C-alpha cells in the first residue's frame, strides 16, 4: 500500500476543479478512504493480538500457581499417595490441579485405584455407604504417588516454557502490527496535509 503510493503527486490530487473522478470524489479523497479502511483493519488485528496475549498471561499465572501447589503437595515418601491439591485461578475460581491439567491437555496421571477403592465408588454411585475407609472417598481418585507428581511437574514446566516462547513470538508480531498501523496513520496524515496546502495555494492563485 505504502510503496504503491510512493510516486503520488499531491498537485494532481488536490485540484477540486480538474481532478474529481466520475464517482464525485477526488483522487485524494479515495486514497484517504482506502487508508482509513486499512487503518481500521490494523486496529482490529492489534486488538485481537492484545486479547490473545492477555489470555496467555492469565494461563501462565494459572500454570505457575498449579506448579507451586504440585511442589508443595509432592509426597516425600515414594510409595505414599497424596491429593494433587487445588488453587484459585485468574478468574477467581477454585480449580483442582488434576482436573485443570487434564482440561488444558497437560498430561497428569492418577494413582491406580485398589479393589477396595473401586468397590467404594460402586457403592457410592448407588447411594450406599462405602464399605471400606479410603482417602479417595474424599478426593475422587485425584491422587498421585511421588513419581506421578514428578511427571506432572515436568509436564507443566514444559507447558510453561512453550507458553513463554509463544508469548515472545506474539510480542514480535504485535510490534510489527503497531509499526504498520503507525505507518498508515503517518501516510494518511501527510496526504491530508499536502492536499490542504495545495488547496490553499490554488485559492491563493485566484486572488
Short mmCIF file of C-alpha atoms in Angstrom, two decimals:
data_model
loop_
_atom_site.label_atom_id
_atom_site.label_comp_id
_atom_site.label_asym_id
_atom_site.label_seq_id
_atom_site.Cartn_x
_atom_site.Cartn_y
_atom_site.Cartn_z
CA UNK A 1 0.00 0.00 0.00
CA UNK A 2 2.70 2.46 1.01
CA UNK A 3 5.07 1.55 -1.82
CA UNK A 4 2.28 1.86 -4.35
CA UNK A 5 1.78 5.48 -3.30
CA UNK A 6 5.44 6.46 -3.23
CA UNK A 7 5.06 8.17 -6.60
CA UNK A 8 1.98 10.12 -5.55
CA UNK A 9 1.97 13.72 -6.81
CA UNK A 10 -0.02 15.94 -4.43
CA UNK A 11 -0.72 18.60 -7.00
CA UNK A 12 -2.69 16.10 -9.08
CA UNK A 13 -5.00 15.12 -6.22
CA UNK A 14 -5.98 18.35 -4.61
CA UNK A 15 -7.36 20.34 -7.50
CA UNK A 16 -11.10 20.22 -6.87
CA UNK A 17 -11.71 21.62 -10.35
CA UNK A 18 -9.94 19.15 -12.63
CA UNK A 19 -9.37 16.02 -10.56
CA UNK A 20 -12.82 14.94 -9.50
CA UNK A 21 -13.39 11.36 -10.62
CA UNK A 22 -16.68 10.03 -12.07
CA UNK A 23 -17.83 8.92 -8.62
CA UNK A 24 -17.79 12.52 -7.40
CA UNK A 25 -14.73 12.10 -5.17
CA UNK A 26 -11.25 13.44 -5.78
CA UNK A 27 -8.34 11.05 -6.13
CA UNK A 28 -7.03 12.27 -2.79
CA UNK A 29 -10.35 11.52 -1.06
CA UNK A 30 -10.41 8.00 -2.45
CA UNK A 31 -6.85 7.38 -1.27
CA UNK A 32 -7.71 8.65 2.21
CA UNK A 33 -10.76 6.36 2.38
CA UNK A 34 -8.63 3.36 1.39
CA UNK A 35 -6.07 4.24 4.05
CA UNK A 36 -8.78 4.69 6.68
CA UNK A 37 -10.09 1.20 5.91
CA UNK A 38 -6.58 -0.22 6.20
CA UNK A 39 -6.12 1.67 9.48
CA UNK A 40 -9.27 0.03 10.86
CA UNK A 41 -8.07 -3.43 9.81
CA UNK A 42 -4.81 -2.96 11.72
CA UNK A 43 -6.72 -1.74 14.76
CA UNK A 44 -8.80 -4.95 14.77
CA UNK A 45 -5.68 -7.10 14.36
CA UNK A 46 -3.93 -5.28 17.21
CA UNK A 47 -6.96 -5.66 19.49
CA UNK A 48 -7.15 -9.39 18.71
CA UNK A 49 -3.41 -9.85 19.33
CA UNK A 50 -3.69 -7.99 22.64
CA UNK A 51 -6.61 -10.20 23.75
CA UNK A 52 -4.60 -13.33 22.88
CA UNK A 53 -1.63 -12.05 24.88
CA UNK A 54 -3.83 -11.28 27.88
CA UNK A 55 -5.35 -14.76 27.77
CA UNK A 56 -1.86 -16.29 27.55
CA UNK A 57 -0.66 -14.21 30.50
CA UNK A 58 -3.61 -15.43 32.59
CA UNK A 59 -2.84 -19.02 31.57
CA UNK A 60 0.78 -18.58 32.62
CA UNK A 61 -0.32 -17.24 36.01
CA UNK A 62 -2.56 -20.28 36.48
CA UNK A 63 0.19 -22.66 35.38
CA UNK A 64 2.61 -21.21 37.91
CA UNK A 65 0.00 -21.48 40.67
CA UNK A 66 -0.65 -25.12 39.79
CA UNK A 67 3.09 -25.79 39.70
CA UNK A 68 3.51 -24.30 43.16
CA UNK A 69 0.69 -26.50 44.52
CA UNK A 70 2.22 -29.63 42.98
CA UNK A 71 5.60 -28.88 44.52
CA UNK A 72 4.01 -28.24 47.91
CA UNK A 73 1.90 -31.42 47.89
CA UNK A 74 4.55 -33.73 46.43
CA UNK A 75 4.88 -36.78 48.72
CA UNK A 76 8.23 -37.24 50.45
CA UNK A 77 7.65 -41.00 50.61
CA UNK A 78 7.90 -42.50 47.13
CA UNK A 79 5.14 -45.02 47.87
CA UNK A 80 2.70 -42.65 49.55
CA UNK A 81 -0.18 -41.15 47.56
CA UNK A 82 -1.41 -37.60 48.10
CA UNK A 83 -4.11 -35.42 46.62
CA UNK A 84 -2.82 -33.14 43.86
CA UNK A 85 -4.45 -30.14 45.52
CA UNK A 86 -6.34 -27.04 44.42
CA UNK A 87 -5.62 -23.42 43.52
CA UNK A 88 -7.61 -20.28 42.71
CA UNK A 89 -7.26 -19.32 39.03
CA UNK A 90 -7.01 -15.87 37.46
CA UNK A 91 -10.82 -15.68 37.24
CA UNK A 92 -11.25 -16.35 40.97
CA UNK A 93 -12.45 -19.94 40.50
CA UNK A 94 -11.11 -22.79 42.63
CA UNK A 95 -9.56 -25.44 40.38
CA UNK A 96 -8.41 -28.94 41.23
CA UNK A 97 -4.92 -29.37 39.75
CA UNK A 98 -5.70 -32.84 38.35
CA UNK A 99 -8.89 -31.79 36.54
CA UNK A 100 -7.43 -28.46 35.42
CA UNK A 101 -4.35 -30.03 33.84
CA UNK A 102 -6.48 -32.65 32.08
CA UNK A 103 -8.74 -29.88 30.75
CA UNK A 104 -5.74 -27.94 29.42
CA UNK A 105 -4.33 -31.03 27.72
CA UNK A 106 -1.32 -31.27 30.05
CA UNK A 107 -0.56 -34.94 30.88
CA UNK A 108 -1.13 -35.97 34.50
CA UNK A 109 -1.83 -39.42 35.96
CA UNK A 110 -3.82 -40.51 38.98
CA UNK A 111 -2.93 -43.30 41.38
CA UNK A 112 -4.33 -46.63 40.24
CA UNK A 113 -7.36 -47.49 42.33
CA UNK A 114 -7.27 -50.55 44.54
CA UNK A 115 -10.08 -53.11 44.61
CA UNK A 116 -11.39 -51.53 47.82
CA UNK A 117 -11.45 -48.08 46.23
CA UNK A 118 -13.32 -49.39 43.19
CA UNK A 119 -15.88 -51.06 45.44
CA UNK A 120 -16.30 -47.81 47.37
CA UNK A 121 -17.09 -45.99 44.11
CA UNK A 122 -19.53 -48.74 43.13
CA UNK A 123 -21.46 -48.37 46.41
CA UNK A 124 -21.28 -44.56 46.35
CA UNK A 125 -22.81 -44.36 42.86
CA UNK A 126 -25.82 -46.30 44.16
CA UNK A 127 -26.26 -44.06 47.17
CA UNK A 128 -24.90 -46.63 49.62
CA UNK A 129 -22.28 -46.03 52.25
CA UNK A 130 -18.81 -47.13 51.06
CA UNK A 131 -17.80 -50.26 52.99
CA UNK A 132 -14.08 -49.54 53.13
CA UNK A 133 -12.29 -46.46 54.55
CA UNK A 134 -10.28 -44.77 51.83
CA UNK A 135 -8.89 -41.27 51.19
CA UNK A 136 -10.30 -41.50 47.67
CA UNK A 137 -13.85 -41.21 49.01
CA UNK A 138 -12.92 -37.57 49.66
CA UNK A 139 -10.63 -36.77 46.75
CA UNK A 140 -12.38 -38.68 43.96
CA UNK A 141 -9.24 -40.60 42.99
CA UNK A 142 -7.28 -37.44 42.09
CA UNK A 143 -4.16 -38.51 43.94
CA UNK A 144 -0.69 -39.38 42.84
CA UNK A 145 2.45 -41.01 44.11
CA UNK A 146 5.83 -39.29 44.09
CA UNK A 147 6.78 -40.41 40.57
CA UNK A 148 3.40 -39.19 39.20
CA UNK A 149 3.87 -35.83 40.90
CA UNK A 150 7.34 -35.54 39.34
CA UNK A 151 5.97 -36.37 35.89
CA UNK A 152 3.15 -33.85 36.29
CA UNK A 153 5.62 -31.17 37.43
CA UNK A 154 7.88 -31.79 34.42
CA UNK A 155 4.93 -31.73 32.00
CA UNK A 156 3.65 -28.50 33.49
CA UNK A 157 7.10 -26.88 33.33
CA UNK A 158 7.35 -27.85 29.65
CA UNK A 159 3.95 -26.26 29.00
CA UNK A 160 5.06 -23.08 30.77
CA UNK A 161 8.21 -22.91 28.62
CA UNK A 162 6.10 -23.40 25.50
CA UNK A 163 3.66 -20.65 26.50
CA UNK A 164 6.57 -18.28 27.23
CA UNK A 165 8.04 -18.94 23.78
CA UNK A 166 4.66 -18.33 22.14
CA UNK A 167 4.36 -15.11 24.14
CA UNK A 168 7.70 -13.85 22.82
CA UNK A 169 6.67 -14.57 19.23
CA UNK A 170 3.30 -12.90 19.82
CA UNK A 171 5.06 -9.79 21.14
CA UNK A 172 7.18 -9.56 17.98
CA UNK A 173 4.02 -9.97 15.88
CA UNK A 174 2.25 -7.23 17.86
CA UNK A 175 5.19 -4.85 17.44
CA UNK A 176 5.05 -5.44 13.69
CA UNK A 177 1.33 -4.66 13.60
CA UNK A 178 1.86 -1.48 15.62
CA UNK A 179 4.58 -0.39 13.19
CA UNK A 180 2.33 -0.90 10.15
CA UNK A 181 -0.55 0.81 11.96
CA UNK A 182 1.64 3.86 12.62
CA UNK A 183 2.92 3.90 9.02
CA UNK A 184 -0.63 4.04 7.65
CA UNK A 185 -1.57 6.79 10.11
CA UNK A 186 1.50 8.84 9.12
CA UNK A 187 0.83 8.39 5.40
CA UNK A 188 -2.79 9.43 5.82
CA UNK A 189 -1.79 12.49 7.84
CA UNK A 190 0.82 13.53 5.27
CA UNK A 191 -1.63 13.07 2.43
CA UNK A 192 -4.25 15.27 4.08
CA UNK A 193 -1.65 17.88 4.96
CA UNK A 194 -0.31 18.10 1.40
CA UNK A 195 -3.81 18.22 -0.02
CA UNK A 196 -4.72 21.12 2.27
CA UNK A 197 -1.57 23.06 1.38
CA UNK A 198 -2.20 22.72 -2.35
CA UNK A 199 -5.81 23.79 -1.97
CA UNK A 200 -4.61 26.90 -0.16
CA UNK A 201 -2.07 27.53 -2.95
CA UNK A 202 -4.76 27.20 -5.64
CA UNK A 203 -7.07 29.56 -3.77
CA UNK A 204 -4.18 31.99 -3.38
CA UNK A 205 -3.56 31.98 -7.12
CA UNK A 206 -7.14 33.16 -7.77
CA UNK A 207 -6.72 36.23 -5.55
#
